[in-house]
PDB file of C-alpha atoms in Angstrom:
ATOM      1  CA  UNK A   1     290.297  93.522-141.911  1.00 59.00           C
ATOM      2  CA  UNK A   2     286.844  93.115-139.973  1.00 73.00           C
ATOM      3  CA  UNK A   3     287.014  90.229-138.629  1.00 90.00           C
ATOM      4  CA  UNK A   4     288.605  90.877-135.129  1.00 93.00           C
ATOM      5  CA  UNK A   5     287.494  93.386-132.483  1.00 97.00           C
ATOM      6  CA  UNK A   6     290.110  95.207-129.751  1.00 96.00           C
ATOM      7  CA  UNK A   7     288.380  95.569-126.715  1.00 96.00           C
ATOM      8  CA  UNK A   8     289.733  97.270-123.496  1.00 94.00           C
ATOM      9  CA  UNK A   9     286.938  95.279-120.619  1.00 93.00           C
ATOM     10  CA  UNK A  10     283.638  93.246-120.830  1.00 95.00           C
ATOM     11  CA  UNK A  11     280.989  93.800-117.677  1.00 94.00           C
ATOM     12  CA  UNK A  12     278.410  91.326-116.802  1.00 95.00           C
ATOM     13  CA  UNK A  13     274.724  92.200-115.565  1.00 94.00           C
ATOM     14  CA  UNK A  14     275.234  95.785-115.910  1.00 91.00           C
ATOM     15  CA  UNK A  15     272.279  97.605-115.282  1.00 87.00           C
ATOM     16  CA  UNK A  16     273.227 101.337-117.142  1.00 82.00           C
ATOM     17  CA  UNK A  17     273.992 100.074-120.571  1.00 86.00           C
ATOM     18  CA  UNK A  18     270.346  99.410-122.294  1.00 88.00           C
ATOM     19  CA  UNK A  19     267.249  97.437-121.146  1.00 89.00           C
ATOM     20  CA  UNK A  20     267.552  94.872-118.704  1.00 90.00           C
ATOM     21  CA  UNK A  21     270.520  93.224-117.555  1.00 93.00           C
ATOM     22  CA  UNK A  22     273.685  93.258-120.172  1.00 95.00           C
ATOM     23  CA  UNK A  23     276.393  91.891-121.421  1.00 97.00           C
ATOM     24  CA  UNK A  24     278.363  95.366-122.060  1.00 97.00           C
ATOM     25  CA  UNK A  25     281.824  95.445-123.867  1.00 97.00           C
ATOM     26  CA  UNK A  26     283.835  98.036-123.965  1.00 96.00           C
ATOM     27  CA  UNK A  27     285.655  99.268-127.128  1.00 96.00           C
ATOM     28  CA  UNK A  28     289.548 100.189-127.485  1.00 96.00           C
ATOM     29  CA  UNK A  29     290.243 103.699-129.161  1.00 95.00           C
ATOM     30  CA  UNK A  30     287.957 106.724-129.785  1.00 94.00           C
ATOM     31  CA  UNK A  31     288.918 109.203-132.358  1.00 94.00           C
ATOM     32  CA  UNK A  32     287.198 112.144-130.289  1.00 90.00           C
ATOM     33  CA  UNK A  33     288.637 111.363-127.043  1.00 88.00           C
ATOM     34  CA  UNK A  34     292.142 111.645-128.743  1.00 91.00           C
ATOM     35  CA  UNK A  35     291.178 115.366-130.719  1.00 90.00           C
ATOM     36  CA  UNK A  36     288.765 116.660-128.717  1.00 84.00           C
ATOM     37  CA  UNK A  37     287.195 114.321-125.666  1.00 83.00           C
ATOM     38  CA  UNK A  38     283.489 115.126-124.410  1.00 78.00           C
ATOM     39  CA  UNK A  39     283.878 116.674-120.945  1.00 78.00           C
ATOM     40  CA  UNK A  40     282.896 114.321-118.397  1.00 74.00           C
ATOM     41  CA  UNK A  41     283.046 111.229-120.190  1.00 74.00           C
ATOM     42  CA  UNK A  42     283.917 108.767-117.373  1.00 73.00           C
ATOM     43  CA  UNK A  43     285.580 106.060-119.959  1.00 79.00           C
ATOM     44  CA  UNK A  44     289.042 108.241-120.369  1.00 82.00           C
ATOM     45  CA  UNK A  45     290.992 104.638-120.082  1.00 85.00           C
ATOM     46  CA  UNK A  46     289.283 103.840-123.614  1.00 90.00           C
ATOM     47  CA  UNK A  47     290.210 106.682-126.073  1.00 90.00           C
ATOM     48  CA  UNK A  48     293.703 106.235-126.637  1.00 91.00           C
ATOM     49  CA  UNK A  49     294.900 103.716-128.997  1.00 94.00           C
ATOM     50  CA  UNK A  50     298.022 102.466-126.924  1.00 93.00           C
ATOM     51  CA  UNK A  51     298.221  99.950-124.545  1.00 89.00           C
ATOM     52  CA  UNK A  52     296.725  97.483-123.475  1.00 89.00           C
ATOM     53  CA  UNK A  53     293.770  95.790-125.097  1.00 93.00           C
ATOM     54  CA  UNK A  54     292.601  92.672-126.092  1.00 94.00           C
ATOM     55  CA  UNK A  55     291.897  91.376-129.375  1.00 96.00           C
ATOM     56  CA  UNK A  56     289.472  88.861-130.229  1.00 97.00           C
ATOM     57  CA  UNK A  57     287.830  87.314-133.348  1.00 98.00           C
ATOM     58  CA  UNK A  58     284.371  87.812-134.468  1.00 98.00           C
ATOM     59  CA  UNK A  59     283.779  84.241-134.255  1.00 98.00           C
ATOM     60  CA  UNK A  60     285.056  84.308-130.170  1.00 98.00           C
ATOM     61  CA  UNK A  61     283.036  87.375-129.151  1.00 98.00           C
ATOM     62  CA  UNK A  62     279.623  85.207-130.595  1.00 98.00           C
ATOM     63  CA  UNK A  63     280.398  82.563-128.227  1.00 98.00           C
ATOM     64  CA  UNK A  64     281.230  84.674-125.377  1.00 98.00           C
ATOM     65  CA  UNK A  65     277.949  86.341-125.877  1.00 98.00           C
ATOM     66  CA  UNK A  66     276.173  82.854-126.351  1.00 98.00           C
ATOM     67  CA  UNK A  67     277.243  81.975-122.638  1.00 97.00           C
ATOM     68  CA  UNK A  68     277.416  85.013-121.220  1.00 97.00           C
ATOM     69  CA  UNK A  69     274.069  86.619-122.315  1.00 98.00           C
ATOM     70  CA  UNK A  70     271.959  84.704-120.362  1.00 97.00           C
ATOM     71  CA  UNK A  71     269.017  86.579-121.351  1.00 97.00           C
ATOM     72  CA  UNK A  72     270.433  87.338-124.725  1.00 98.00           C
ATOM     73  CA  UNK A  73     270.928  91.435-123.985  1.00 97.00           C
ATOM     74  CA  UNK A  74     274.349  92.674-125.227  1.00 98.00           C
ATOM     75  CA  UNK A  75     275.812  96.768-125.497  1.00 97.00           C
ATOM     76  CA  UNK A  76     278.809  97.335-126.973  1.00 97.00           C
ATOM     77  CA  UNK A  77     280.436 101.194-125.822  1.00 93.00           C
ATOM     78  CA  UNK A  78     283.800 102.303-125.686  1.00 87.00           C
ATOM     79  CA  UNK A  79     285.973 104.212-126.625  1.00 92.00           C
ATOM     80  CA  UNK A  80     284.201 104.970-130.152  1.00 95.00           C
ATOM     81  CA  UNK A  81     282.151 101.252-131.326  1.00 96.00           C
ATOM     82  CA  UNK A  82     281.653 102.651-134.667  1.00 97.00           C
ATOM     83  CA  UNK A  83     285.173 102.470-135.516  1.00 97.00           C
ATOM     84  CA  UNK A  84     284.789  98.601-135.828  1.00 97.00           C
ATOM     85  CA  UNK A  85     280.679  98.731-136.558  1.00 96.00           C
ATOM     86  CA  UNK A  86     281.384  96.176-139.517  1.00 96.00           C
ATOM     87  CA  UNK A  87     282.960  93.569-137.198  1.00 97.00           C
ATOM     88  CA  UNK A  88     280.082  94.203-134.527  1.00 97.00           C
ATOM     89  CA  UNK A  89     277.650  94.019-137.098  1.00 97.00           C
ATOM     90  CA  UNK A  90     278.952  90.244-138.395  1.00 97.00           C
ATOM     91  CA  UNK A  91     278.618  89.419-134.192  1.00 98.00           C
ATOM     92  CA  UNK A  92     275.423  90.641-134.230  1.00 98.00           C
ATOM     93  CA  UNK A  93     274.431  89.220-137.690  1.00 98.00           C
ATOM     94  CA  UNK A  94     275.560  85.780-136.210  1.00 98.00           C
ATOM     95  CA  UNK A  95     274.145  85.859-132.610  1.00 99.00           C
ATOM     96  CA  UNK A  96     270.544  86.631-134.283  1.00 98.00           C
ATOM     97  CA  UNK A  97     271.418  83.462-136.910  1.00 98.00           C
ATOM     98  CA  UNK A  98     271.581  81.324-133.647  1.00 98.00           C
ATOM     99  CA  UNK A  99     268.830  82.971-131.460  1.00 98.00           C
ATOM    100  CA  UNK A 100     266.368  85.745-133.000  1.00 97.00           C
ATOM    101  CA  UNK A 101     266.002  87.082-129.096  1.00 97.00           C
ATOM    102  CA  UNK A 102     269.558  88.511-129.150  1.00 98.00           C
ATOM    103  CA  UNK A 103     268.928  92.420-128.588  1.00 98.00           C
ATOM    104  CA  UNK A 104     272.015  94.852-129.266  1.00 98.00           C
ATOM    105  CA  UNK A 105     272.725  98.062-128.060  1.00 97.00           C
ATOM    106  CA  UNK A 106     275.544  99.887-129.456  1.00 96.00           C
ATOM    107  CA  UNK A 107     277.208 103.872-128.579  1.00 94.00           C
ATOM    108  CA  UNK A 108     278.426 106.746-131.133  1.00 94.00           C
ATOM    109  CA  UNK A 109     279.466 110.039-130.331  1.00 92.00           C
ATOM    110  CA  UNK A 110     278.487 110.562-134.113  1.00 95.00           C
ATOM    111  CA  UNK A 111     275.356 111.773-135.735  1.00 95.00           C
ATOM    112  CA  UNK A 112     273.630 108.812-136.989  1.00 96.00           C
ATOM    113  CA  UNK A 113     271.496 110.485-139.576  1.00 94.00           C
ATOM    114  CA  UNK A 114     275.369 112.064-140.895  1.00 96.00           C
ATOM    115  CA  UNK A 115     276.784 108.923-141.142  1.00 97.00           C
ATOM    116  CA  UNK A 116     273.869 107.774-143.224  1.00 96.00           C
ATOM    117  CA  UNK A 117     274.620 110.324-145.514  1.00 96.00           C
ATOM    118  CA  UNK A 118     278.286 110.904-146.284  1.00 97.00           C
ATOM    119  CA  UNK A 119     279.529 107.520-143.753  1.00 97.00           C
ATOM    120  CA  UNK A 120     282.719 108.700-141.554  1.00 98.00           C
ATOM    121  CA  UNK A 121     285.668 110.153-142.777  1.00 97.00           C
ATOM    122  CA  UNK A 122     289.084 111.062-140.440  1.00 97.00           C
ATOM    123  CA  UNK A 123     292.423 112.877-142.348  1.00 97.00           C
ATOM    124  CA  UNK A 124     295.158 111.285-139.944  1.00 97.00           C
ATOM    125  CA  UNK A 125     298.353 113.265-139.456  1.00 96.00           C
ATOM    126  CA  UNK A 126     301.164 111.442-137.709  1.00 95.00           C
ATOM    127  CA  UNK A 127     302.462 114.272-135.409  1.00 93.00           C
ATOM    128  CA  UNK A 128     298.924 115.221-134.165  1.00 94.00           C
ATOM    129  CA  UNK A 129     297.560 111.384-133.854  1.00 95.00           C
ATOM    130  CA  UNK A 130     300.342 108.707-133.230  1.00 93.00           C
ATOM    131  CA  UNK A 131     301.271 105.690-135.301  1.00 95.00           C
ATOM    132  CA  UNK A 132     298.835 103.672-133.294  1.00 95.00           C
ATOM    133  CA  UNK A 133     295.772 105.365-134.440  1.00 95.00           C
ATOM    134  CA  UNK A 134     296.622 104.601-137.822  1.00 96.00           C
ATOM    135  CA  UNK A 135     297.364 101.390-137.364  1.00 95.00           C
ATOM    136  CA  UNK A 136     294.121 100.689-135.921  1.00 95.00           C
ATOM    137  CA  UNK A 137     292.322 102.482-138.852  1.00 96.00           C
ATOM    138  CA  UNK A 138     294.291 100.451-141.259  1.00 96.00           C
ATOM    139  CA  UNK A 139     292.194  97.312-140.284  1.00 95.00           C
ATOM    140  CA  UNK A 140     289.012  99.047-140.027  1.00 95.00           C
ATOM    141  CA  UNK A 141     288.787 101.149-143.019  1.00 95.00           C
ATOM    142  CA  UNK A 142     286.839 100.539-145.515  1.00 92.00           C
ATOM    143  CA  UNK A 143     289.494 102.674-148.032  1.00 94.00           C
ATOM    144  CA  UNK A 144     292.604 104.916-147.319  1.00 95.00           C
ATOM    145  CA  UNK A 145     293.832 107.368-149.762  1.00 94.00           C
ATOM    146  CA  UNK A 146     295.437 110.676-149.633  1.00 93.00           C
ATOM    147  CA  UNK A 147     298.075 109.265-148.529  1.00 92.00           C
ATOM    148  CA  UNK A 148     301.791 111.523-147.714  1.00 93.00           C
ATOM    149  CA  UNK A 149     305.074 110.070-147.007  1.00 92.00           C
ATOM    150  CA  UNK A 150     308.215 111.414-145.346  1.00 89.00           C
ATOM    151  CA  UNK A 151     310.602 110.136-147.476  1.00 87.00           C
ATOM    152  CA  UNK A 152     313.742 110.322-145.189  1.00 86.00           C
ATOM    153  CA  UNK A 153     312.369 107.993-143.177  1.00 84.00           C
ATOM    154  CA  UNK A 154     309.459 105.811-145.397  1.00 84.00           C
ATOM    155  CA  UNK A 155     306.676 106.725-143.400  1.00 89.00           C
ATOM    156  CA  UNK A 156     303.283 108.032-143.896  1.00 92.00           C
ATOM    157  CA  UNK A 157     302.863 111.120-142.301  1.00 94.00           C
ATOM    158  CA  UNK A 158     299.096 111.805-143.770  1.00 96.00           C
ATOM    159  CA  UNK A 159     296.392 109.642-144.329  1.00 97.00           C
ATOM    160  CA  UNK A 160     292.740 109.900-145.713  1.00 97.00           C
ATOM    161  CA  UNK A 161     290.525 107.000-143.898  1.00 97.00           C
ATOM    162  CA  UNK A 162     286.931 106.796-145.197  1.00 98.00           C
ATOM    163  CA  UNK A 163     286.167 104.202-142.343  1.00 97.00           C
ATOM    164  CA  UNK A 164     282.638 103.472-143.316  1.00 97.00           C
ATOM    165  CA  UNK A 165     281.190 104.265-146.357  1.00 97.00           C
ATOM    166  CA  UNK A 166     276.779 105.252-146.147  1.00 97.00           C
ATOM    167  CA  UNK A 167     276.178 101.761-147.060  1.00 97.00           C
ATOM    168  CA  UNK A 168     278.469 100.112-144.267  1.00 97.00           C
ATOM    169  CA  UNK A 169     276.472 102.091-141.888  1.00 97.00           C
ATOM    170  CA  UNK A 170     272.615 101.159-143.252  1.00 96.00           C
ATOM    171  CA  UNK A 171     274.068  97.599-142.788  1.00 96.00           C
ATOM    172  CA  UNK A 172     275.338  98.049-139.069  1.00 97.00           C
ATOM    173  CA  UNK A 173     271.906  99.240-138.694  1.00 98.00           C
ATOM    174  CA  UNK A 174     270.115  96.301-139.697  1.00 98.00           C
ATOM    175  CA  UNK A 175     271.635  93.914-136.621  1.00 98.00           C
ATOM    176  CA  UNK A 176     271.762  96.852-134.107  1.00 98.00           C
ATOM    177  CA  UNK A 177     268.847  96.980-132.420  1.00 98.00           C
ATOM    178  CA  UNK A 178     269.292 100.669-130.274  1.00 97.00           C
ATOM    179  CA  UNK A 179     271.857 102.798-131.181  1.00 96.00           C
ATOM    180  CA  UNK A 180     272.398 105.974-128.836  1.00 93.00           C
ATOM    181  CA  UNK A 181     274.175 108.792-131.085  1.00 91.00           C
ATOM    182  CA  UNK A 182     275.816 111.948-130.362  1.00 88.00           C
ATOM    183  CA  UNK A 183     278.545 113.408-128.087  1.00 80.00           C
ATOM    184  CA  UNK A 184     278.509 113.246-124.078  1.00 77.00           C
ATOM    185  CA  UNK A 185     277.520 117.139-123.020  1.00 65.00           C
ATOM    186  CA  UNK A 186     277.967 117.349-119.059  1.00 70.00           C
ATOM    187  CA  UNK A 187     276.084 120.631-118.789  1.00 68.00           C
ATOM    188  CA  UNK A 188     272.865 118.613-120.301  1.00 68.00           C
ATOM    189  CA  UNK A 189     273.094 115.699-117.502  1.00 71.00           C
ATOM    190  CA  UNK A 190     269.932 113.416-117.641  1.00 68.00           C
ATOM    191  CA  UNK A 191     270.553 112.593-113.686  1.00 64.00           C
ATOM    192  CA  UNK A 192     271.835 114.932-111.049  1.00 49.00           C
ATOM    193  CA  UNK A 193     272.721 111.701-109.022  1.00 49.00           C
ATOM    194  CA  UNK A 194     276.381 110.435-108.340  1.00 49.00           C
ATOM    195  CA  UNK A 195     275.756 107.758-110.428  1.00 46.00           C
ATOM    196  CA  UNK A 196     273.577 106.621-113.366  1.00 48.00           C
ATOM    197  CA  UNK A 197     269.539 104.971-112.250  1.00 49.00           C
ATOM    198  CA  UNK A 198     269.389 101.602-113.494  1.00 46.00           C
ATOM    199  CA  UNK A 199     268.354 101.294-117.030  1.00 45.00           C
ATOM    200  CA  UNK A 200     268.856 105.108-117.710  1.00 54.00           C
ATOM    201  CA  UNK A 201     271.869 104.638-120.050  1.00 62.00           C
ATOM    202  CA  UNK A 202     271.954 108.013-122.270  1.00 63.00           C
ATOM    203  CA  UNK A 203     273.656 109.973-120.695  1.00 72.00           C
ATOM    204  CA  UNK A 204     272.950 113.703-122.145  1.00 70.00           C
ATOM    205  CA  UNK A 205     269.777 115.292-123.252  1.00 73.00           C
ATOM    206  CA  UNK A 206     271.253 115.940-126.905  1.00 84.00           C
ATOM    207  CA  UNK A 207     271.300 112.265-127.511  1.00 88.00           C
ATOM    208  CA  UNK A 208     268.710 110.351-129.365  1.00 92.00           C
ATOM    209  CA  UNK A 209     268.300 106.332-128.950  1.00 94.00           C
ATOM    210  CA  UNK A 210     267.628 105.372-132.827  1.00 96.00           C
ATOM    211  CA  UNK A 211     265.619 102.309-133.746  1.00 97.00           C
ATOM    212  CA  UNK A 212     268.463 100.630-136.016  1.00 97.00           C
ATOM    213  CA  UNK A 213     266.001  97.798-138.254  1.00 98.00           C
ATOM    214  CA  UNK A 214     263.411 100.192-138.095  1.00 98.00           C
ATOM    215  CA  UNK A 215     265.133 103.074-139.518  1.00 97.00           C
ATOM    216  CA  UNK A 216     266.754 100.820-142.459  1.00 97.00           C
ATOM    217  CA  UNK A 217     263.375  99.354-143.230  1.00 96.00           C
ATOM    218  CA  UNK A 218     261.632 102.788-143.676  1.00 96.00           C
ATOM    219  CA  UNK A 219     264.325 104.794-145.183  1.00 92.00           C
ATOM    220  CA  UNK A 220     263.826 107.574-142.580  1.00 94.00           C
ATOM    221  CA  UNK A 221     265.836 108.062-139.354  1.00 95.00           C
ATOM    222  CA  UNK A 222     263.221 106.186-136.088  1.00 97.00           C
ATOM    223  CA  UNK A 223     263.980 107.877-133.026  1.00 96.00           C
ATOM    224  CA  UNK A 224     262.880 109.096-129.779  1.00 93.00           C
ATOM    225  CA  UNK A 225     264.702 111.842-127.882  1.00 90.00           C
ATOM    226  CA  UNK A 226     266.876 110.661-124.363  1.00 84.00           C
ATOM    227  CA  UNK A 227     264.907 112.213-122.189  1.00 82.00           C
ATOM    228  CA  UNK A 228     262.033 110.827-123.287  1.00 87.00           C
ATOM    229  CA  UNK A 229     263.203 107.586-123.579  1.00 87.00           C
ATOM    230  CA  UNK A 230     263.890 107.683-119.845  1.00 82.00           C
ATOM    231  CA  UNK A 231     261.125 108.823-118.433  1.00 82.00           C
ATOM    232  CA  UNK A 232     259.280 105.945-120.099  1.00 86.00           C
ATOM    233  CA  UNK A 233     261.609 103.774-118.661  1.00 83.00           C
ATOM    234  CA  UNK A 234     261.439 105.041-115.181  1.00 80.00           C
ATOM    235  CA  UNK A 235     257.851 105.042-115.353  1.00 84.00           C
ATOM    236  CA  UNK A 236     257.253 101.871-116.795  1.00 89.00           C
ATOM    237  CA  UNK A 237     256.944  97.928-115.342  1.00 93.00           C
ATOM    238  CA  UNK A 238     260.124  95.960-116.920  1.00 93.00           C
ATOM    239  CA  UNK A 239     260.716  92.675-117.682  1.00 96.00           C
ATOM    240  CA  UNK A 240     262.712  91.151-114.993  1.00 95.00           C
ATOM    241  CA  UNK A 241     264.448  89.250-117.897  1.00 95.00           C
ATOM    242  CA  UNK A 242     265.176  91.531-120.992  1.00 95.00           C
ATOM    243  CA  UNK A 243     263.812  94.344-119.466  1.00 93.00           C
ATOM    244  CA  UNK A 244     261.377  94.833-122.186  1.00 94.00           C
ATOM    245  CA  UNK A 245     258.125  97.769-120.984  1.00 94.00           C
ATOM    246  CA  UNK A 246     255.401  95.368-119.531  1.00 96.00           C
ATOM    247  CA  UNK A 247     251.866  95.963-117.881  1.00 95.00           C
ATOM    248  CA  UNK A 248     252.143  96.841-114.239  1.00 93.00           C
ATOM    249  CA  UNK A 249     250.704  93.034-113.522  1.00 92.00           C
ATOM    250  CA  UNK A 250     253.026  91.349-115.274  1.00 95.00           C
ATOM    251  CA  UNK A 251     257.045  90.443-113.996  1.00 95.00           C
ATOM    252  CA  UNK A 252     258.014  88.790-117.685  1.00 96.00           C
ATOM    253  CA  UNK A 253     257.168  90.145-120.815  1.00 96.00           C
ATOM    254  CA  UNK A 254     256.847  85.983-122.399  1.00 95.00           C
ATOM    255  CA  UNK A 255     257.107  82.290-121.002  1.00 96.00           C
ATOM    256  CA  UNK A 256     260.326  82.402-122.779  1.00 96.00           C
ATOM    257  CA  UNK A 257     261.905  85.195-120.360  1.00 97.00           C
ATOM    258  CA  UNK A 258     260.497  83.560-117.570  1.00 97.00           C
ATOM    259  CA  UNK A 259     262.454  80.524-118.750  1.00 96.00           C
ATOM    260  CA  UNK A 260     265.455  82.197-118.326  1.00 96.00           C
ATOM    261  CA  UNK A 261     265.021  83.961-115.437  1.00 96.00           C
ATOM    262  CA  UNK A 262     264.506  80.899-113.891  1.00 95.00           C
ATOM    263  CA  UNK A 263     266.933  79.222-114.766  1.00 94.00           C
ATOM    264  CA  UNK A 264     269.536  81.773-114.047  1.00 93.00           C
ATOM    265  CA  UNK A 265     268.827  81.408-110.309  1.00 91.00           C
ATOM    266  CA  UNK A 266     269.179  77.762-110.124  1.00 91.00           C
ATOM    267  CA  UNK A 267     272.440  78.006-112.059  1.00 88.00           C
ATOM    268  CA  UNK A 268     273.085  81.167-109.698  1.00 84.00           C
ATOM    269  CA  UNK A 269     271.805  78.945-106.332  1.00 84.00           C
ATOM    270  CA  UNK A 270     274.296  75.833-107.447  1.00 85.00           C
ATOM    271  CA  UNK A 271     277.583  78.160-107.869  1.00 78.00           C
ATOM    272  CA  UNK A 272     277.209  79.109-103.978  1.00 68.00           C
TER     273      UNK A 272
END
């Protein structure tokens, strides 16, 4: 099934999860963080696949994002998003059908141009991964196979996910605007600060932020290394709205982001 998403927390106006201010969700379950988590990840609460979480239908994350996106900017991490990339693909596919401004950022610890190729595969064995990770991979597979039972007591024991197949992932890529891939590596550290600058969001100089329309239209990977991508940031005027790179004179990058912005602080000015 792909039409639900579990989600572990939602933060609004975050300033360290893609351009501008965002909408930033915050995916239940990553398969690394359970076999073999990236040191330093600071989102430990998300890789397991027990507990607590909240599930929600494709159809009610779109109209969270329609009220909650005021400036239409939305990141979805985790956890591992690419685990349920078809379901945030339909929510992204949708928000764009009702407003073409919607801008998505999405996380993988994966290599993007490897999933392109062979899409991502996971053997699951019960006593090294727990029922609940297969659970979860049962409705976001896109086929399971391989599959070993203990017959005393009629369980699986081994299963063979292919969770997205090449042509799952050139569709993700068609609604996801940015996608930052590859894993967390703390000794490569973009910032040496306590905490992240606003708008740097990749964390690790091994990661690449990939150009997800771009690269489908093209048939070759678009990219631009991390720590290049910040320092154009951090040396670059930004939209006050979408955070889009504009000329030093200018505060919005379009009348329709001043729009917005405006009208953000009067709804902003009445709630007081």
């Amino acid at each position: 099934m792909t039409d639900f998403i579990r989600f572990i927390g939602v933060n609004k106006d975050t300033t360290t999860a893609g351009p501008g201010k965002r909408l930033e969700f915050f995916t239940k379950g990553c398969i690394r963080g359970v076999v073999s988590p990236c040191f330093g990840c600071f989102n430990e609460s998300t890789w397991t696949f027990e507990g607590l979480s909240r599930t929600l239908t494709v159809e009610e994350v779109v109209q969270i994002c329609d009220r909650d996106a005021w400036n239409r900017q939305v990141t979805f991490c985790g956890g591992e998003p690419i685990l349920q990339a078809k379901a945030l693909a339909k929510v992204a596919q949708q928000l764009k059908g009702i407003d073409p401004d919607f801008h998505f950022v999405m996380y993988t610890a994966y290599k993007l141009d490897t999933l392109m190729k062979y899409g991502l595969k996971f053997t699951w064995v019960k006593e090294k991964h727990g029922t609940a990770m297969r659970d979860a991979l049962l409705d976001y597979a896109a086929d399971v196979e391989g599959i070993k039972f203990d017959e005393s007591k009629g369980e699986a024991v081994v299963s063979e996910f292919t969770i997205l197949t090449p042509e799952d992932v050139q569709e993700v890529m068609k609604y996801i605007d940015l996608i930052v891939d590859g894993d967390y590596q703390q000794e490569k550290r973009l910032t040496t600060s306590e905490y992240m600058h606003d708008g740097w969001f990749i964390g690790s100089a091994n990661q690449r932020v990939i150009f997800g329309p771009e690269t489908v239209k093209s048939g070759t990977l678009k990219y631009i290394a991390a720590e290049e991508y910040n320092k154009q940031r951090a040396n670059s005027a930004q939209c006050k709205c979408c955070g889009k790179i504009v000329d030093d004179s200018q505060n919005f990058c379009r009348n329709a982001c001043l729009a917005r912005y405006e009208e953000r602080k009067l709804l902003k000015r009445t709630l007081k």
